[in-house]
PDB file of C-alpha atoms in Angstrom:
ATOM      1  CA  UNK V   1      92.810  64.493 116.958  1.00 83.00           C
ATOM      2  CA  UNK V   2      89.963  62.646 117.474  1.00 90.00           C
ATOM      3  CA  UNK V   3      87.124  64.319 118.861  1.00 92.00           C
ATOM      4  CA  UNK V   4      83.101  63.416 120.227  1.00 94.00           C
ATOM      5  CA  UNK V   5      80.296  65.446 120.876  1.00 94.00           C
ATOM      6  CA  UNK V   6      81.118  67.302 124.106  1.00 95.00           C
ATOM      7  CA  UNK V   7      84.225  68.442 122.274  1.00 95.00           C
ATOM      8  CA  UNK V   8      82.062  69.897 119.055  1.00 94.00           C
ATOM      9  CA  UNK V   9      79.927  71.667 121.614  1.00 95.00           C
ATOM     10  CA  UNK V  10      83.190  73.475 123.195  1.00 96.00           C
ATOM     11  CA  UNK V  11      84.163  74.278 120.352  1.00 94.00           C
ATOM     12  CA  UNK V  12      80.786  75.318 119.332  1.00 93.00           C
ATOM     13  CA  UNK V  13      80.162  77.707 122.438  1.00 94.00           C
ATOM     14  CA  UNK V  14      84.059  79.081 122.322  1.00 94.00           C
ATOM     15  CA  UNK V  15      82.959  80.021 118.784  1.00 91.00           C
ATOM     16  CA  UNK V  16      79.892  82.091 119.946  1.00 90.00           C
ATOM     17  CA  UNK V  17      81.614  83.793 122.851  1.00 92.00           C
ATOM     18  CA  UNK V  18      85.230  83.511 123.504  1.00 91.00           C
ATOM     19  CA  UNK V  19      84.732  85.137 126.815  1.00 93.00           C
ATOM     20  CA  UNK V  20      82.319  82.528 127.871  1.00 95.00           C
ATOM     21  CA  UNK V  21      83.422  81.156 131.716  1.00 96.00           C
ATOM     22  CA  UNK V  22      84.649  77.516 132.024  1.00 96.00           C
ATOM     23  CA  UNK V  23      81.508  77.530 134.893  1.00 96.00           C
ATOM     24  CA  UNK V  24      78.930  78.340 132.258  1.00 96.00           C
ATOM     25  CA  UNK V  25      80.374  75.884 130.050  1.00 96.00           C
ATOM     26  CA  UNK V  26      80.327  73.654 132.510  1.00 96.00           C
ATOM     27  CA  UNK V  27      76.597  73.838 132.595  1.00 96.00           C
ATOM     28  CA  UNK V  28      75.414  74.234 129.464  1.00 96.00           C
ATOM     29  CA  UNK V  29      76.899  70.947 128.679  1.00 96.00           C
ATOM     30  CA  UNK V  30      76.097  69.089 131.821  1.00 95.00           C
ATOM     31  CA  UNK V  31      80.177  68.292 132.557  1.00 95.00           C
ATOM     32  CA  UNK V  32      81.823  69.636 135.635  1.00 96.00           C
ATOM     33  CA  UNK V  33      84.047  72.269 135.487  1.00 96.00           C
ATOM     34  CA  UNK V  34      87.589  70.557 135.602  1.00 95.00           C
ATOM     35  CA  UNK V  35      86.224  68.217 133.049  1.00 96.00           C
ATOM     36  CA  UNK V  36      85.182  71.003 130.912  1.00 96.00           C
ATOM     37  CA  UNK V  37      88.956  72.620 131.067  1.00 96.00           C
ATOM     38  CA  UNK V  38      90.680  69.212 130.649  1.00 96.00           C
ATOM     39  CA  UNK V  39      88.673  68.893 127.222  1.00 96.00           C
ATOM     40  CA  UNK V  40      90.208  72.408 126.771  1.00 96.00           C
ATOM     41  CA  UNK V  41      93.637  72.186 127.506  1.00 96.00           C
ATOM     42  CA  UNK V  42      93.718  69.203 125.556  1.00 96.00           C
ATOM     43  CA  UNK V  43      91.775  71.019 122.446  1.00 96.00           C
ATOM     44  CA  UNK V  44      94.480  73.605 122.678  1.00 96.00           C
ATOM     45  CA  UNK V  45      97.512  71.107 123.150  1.00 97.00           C
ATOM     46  CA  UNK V  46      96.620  69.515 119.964  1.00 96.00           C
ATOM     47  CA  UNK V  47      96.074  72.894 117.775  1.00 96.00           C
ATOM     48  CA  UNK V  48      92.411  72.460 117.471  1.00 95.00           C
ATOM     49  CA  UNK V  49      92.198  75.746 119.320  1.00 95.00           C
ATOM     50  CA  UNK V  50      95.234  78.279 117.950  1.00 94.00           C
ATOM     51  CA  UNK V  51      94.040  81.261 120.333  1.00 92.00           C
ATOM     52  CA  UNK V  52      91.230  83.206 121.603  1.00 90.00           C
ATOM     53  CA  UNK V  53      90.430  86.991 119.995  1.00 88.00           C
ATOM     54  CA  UNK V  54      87.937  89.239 119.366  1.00 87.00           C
ATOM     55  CA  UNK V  55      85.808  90.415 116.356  1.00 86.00           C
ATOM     56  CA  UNK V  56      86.579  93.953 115.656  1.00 89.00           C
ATOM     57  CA  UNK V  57      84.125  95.951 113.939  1.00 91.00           C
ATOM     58  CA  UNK V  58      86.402  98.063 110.871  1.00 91.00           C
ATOM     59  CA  UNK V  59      83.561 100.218 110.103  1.00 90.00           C
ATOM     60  CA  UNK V  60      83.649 101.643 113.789  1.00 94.00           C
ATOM     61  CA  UNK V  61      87.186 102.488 113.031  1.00 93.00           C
ATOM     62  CA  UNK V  62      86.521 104.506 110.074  1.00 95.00           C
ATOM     63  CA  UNK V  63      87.574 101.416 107.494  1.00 95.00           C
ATOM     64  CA  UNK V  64      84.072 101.174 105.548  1.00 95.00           C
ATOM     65  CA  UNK V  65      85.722 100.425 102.092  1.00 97.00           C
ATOM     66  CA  UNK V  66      86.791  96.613 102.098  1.00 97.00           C
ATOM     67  CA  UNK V  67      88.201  95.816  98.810  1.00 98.00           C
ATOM     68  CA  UNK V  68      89.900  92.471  96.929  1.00 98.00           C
ATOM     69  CA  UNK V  69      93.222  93.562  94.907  1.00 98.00           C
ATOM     70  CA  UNK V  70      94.312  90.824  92.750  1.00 98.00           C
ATOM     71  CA  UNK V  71      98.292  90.274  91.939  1.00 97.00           C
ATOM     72  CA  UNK V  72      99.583  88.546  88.508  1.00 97.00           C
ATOM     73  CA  UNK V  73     102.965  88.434  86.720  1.00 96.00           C
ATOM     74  CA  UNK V  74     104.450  89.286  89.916  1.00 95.00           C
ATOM     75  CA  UNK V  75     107.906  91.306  89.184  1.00 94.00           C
ATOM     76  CA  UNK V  76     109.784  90.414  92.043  1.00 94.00           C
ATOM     77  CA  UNK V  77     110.092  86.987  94.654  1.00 92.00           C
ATOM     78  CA  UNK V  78     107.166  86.270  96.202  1.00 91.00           C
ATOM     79  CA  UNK V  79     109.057  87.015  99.533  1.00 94.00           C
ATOM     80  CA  UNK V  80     109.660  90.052  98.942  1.00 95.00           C
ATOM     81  CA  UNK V  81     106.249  90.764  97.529  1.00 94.00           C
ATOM     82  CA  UNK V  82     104.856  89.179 101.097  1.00 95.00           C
ATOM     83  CA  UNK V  83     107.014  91.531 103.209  1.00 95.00           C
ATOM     84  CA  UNK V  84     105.909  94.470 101.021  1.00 94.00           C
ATOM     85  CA  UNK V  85     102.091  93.137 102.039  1.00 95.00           C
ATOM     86  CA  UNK V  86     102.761  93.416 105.420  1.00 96.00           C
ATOM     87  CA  UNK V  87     104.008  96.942 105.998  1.00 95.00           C
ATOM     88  CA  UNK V  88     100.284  98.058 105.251  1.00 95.00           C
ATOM     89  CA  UNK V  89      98.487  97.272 108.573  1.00 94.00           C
ATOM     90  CA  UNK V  90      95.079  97.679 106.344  1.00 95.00           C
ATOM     91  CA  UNK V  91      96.072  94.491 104.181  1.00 96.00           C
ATOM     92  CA  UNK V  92      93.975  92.063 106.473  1.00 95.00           C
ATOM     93  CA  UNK V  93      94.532  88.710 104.042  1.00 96.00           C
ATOM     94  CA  UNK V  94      97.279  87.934 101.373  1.00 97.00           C
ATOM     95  CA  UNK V  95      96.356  84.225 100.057  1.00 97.00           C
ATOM     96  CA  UNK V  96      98.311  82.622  97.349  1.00 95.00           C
ATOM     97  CA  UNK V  97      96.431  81.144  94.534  1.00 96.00           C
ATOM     98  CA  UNK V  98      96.023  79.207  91.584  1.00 96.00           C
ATOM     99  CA  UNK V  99      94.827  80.307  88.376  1.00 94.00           C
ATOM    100  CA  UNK V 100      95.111  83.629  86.750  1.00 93.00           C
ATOM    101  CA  UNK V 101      96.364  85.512  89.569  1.00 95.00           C
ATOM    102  CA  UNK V 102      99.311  84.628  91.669  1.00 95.00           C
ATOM    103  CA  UNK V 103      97.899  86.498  95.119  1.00 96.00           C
ATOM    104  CA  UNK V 104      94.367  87.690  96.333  1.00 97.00           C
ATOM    105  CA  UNK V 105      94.901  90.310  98.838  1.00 97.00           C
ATOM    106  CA  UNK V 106      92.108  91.711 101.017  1.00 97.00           C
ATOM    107  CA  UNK V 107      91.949  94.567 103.284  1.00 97.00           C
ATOM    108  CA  UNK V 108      89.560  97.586 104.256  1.00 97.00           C
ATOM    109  CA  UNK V 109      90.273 101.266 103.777  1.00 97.00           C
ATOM    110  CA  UNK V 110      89.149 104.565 104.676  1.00 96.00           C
ATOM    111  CA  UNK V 111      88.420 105.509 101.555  1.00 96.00           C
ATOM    112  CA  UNK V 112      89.190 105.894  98.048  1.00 96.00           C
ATOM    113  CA  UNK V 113      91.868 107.850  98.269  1.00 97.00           C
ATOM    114  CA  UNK V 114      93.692 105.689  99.951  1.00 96.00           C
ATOM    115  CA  UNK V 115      92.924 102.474  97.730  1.00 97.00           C
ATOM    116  CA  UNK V 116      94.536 104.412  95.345  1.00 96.00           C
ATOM    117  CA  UNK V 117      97.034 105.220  96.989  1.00 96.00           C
ATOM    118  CA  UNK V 118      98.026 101.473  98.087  1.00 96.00           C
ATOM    119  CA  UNK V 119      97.189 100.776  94.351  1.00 96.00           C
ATOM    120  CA  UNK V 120     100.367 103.079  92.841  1.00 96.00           C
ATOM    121  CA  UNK V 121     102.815 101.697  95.034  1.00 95.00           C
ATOM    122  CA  UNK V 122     101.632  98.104  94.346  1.00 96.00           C
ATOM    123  CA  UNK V 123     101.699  98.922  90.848  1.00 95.00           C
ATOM    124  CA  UNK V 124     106.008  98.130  90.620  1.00 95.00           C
ATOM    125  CA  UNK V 125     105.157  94.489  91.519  1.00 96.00           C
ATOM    126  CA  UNK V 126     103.060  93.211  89.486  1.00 96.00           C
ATOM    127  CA  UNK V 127      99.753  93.296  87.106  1.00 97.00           C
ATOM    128  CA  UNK V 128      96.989  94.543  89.567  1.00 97.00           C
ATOM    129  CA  UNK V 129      93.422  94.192  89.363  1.00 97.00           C
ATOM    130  CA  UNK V 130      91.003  95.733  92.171  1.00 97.00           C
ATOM    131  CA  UNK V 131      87.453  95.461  93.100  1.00 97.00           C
ATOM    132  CA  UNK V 132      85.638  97.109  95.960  1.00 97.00           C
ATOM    133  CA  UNK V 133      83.629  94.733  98.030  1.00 97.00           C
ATOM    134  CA  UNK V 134      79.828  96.226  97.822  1.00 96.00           C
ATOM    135  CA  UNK V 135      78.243  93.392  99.909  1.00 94.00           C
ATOM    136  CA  UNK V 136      79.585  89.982 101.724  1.00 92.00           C
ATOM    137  CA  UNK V 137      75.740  88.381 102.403  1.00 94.00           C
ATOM    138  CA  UNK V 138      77.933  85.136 103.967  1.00 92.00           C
ATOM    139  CA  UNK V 139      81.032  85.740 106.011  1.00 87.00           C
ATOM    140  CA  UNK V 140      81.119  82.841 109.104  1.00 82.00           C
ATOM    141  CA  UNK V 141      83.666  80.726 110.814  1.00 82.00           C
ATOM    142  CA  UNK V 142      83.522  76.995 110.240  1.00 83.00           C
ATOM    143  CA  UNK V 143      80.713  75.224 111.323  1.00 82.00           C
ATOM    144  CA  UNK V 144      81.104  72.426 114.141  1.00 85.00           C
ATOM    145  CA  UNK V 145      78.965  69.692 113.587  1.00 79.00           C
TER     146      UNK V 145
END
């Protein structure tokens, strides 16, 4: 999809506030309103925009340990290693990758306890290798420009 400017700066305000009105859009971007949701039905027609959400803070919720837990020599399919990823709601990422490791898996926990508790019965599947996240100085969405 081809897009201009007043697109980027949709999708640039949508990025900063999902809650933002189509009215304030509207006039921060000096298009009128039915403009300004015809740019947005089309943006999410044509997949630019897959849905709105929220940010959730996990350390409110009492999940202050976010950790990496790398997967090699994976013992079973990778299906069934996926559907064993998803029965722990804490997993928040499972990425496939190249190079030494077959999946990088990323989630948050309460605390250590429980890491090693995911740990042991991840353990079956494959050759795992964990690190607890200390600090993430650059986590950010894509940048319109």
């Amino acid at each position: 999809m081809k897009m201009d400017e007043i697109d980027k700066k949709i999708l640039q305000l949508l990025q900063h506030n999902s809650r933002i009105s189509i009215k304030e859009m509207s006039k921060q971007i000096s298009l009128s309103e039915p403009s300004v949701k015809t740019r947005m039905d089309r943006l999410i027609e044509n997949g630019v925009i897959e849905k709105f959400t929220i940010q959730i803070n996990e350390a409110k919720l009492g999940l202050t340990i976010p950790y990496i837990i790398k997967i090699s020599n994976i013992q079973v399919t990778i299906h069934e290693l996926v559907e064993v990823l998803k029965n722990y709601p804490n997993i928040t990422e499972a990425h496939a990758v190249t190079g030494g490791e077959n999946y990088i898996v990323k989630g948050r926990a309460q605390d250590i306890a429980e890491i090693d508790r995911l740990l042991n019965q991840l353990m079956p599947y494959g050759t795992i290798n964990t690190s607890i996240i200390l600090e993430s100085p650059i986590e950010r969405e894509i940048r319109i420009e």
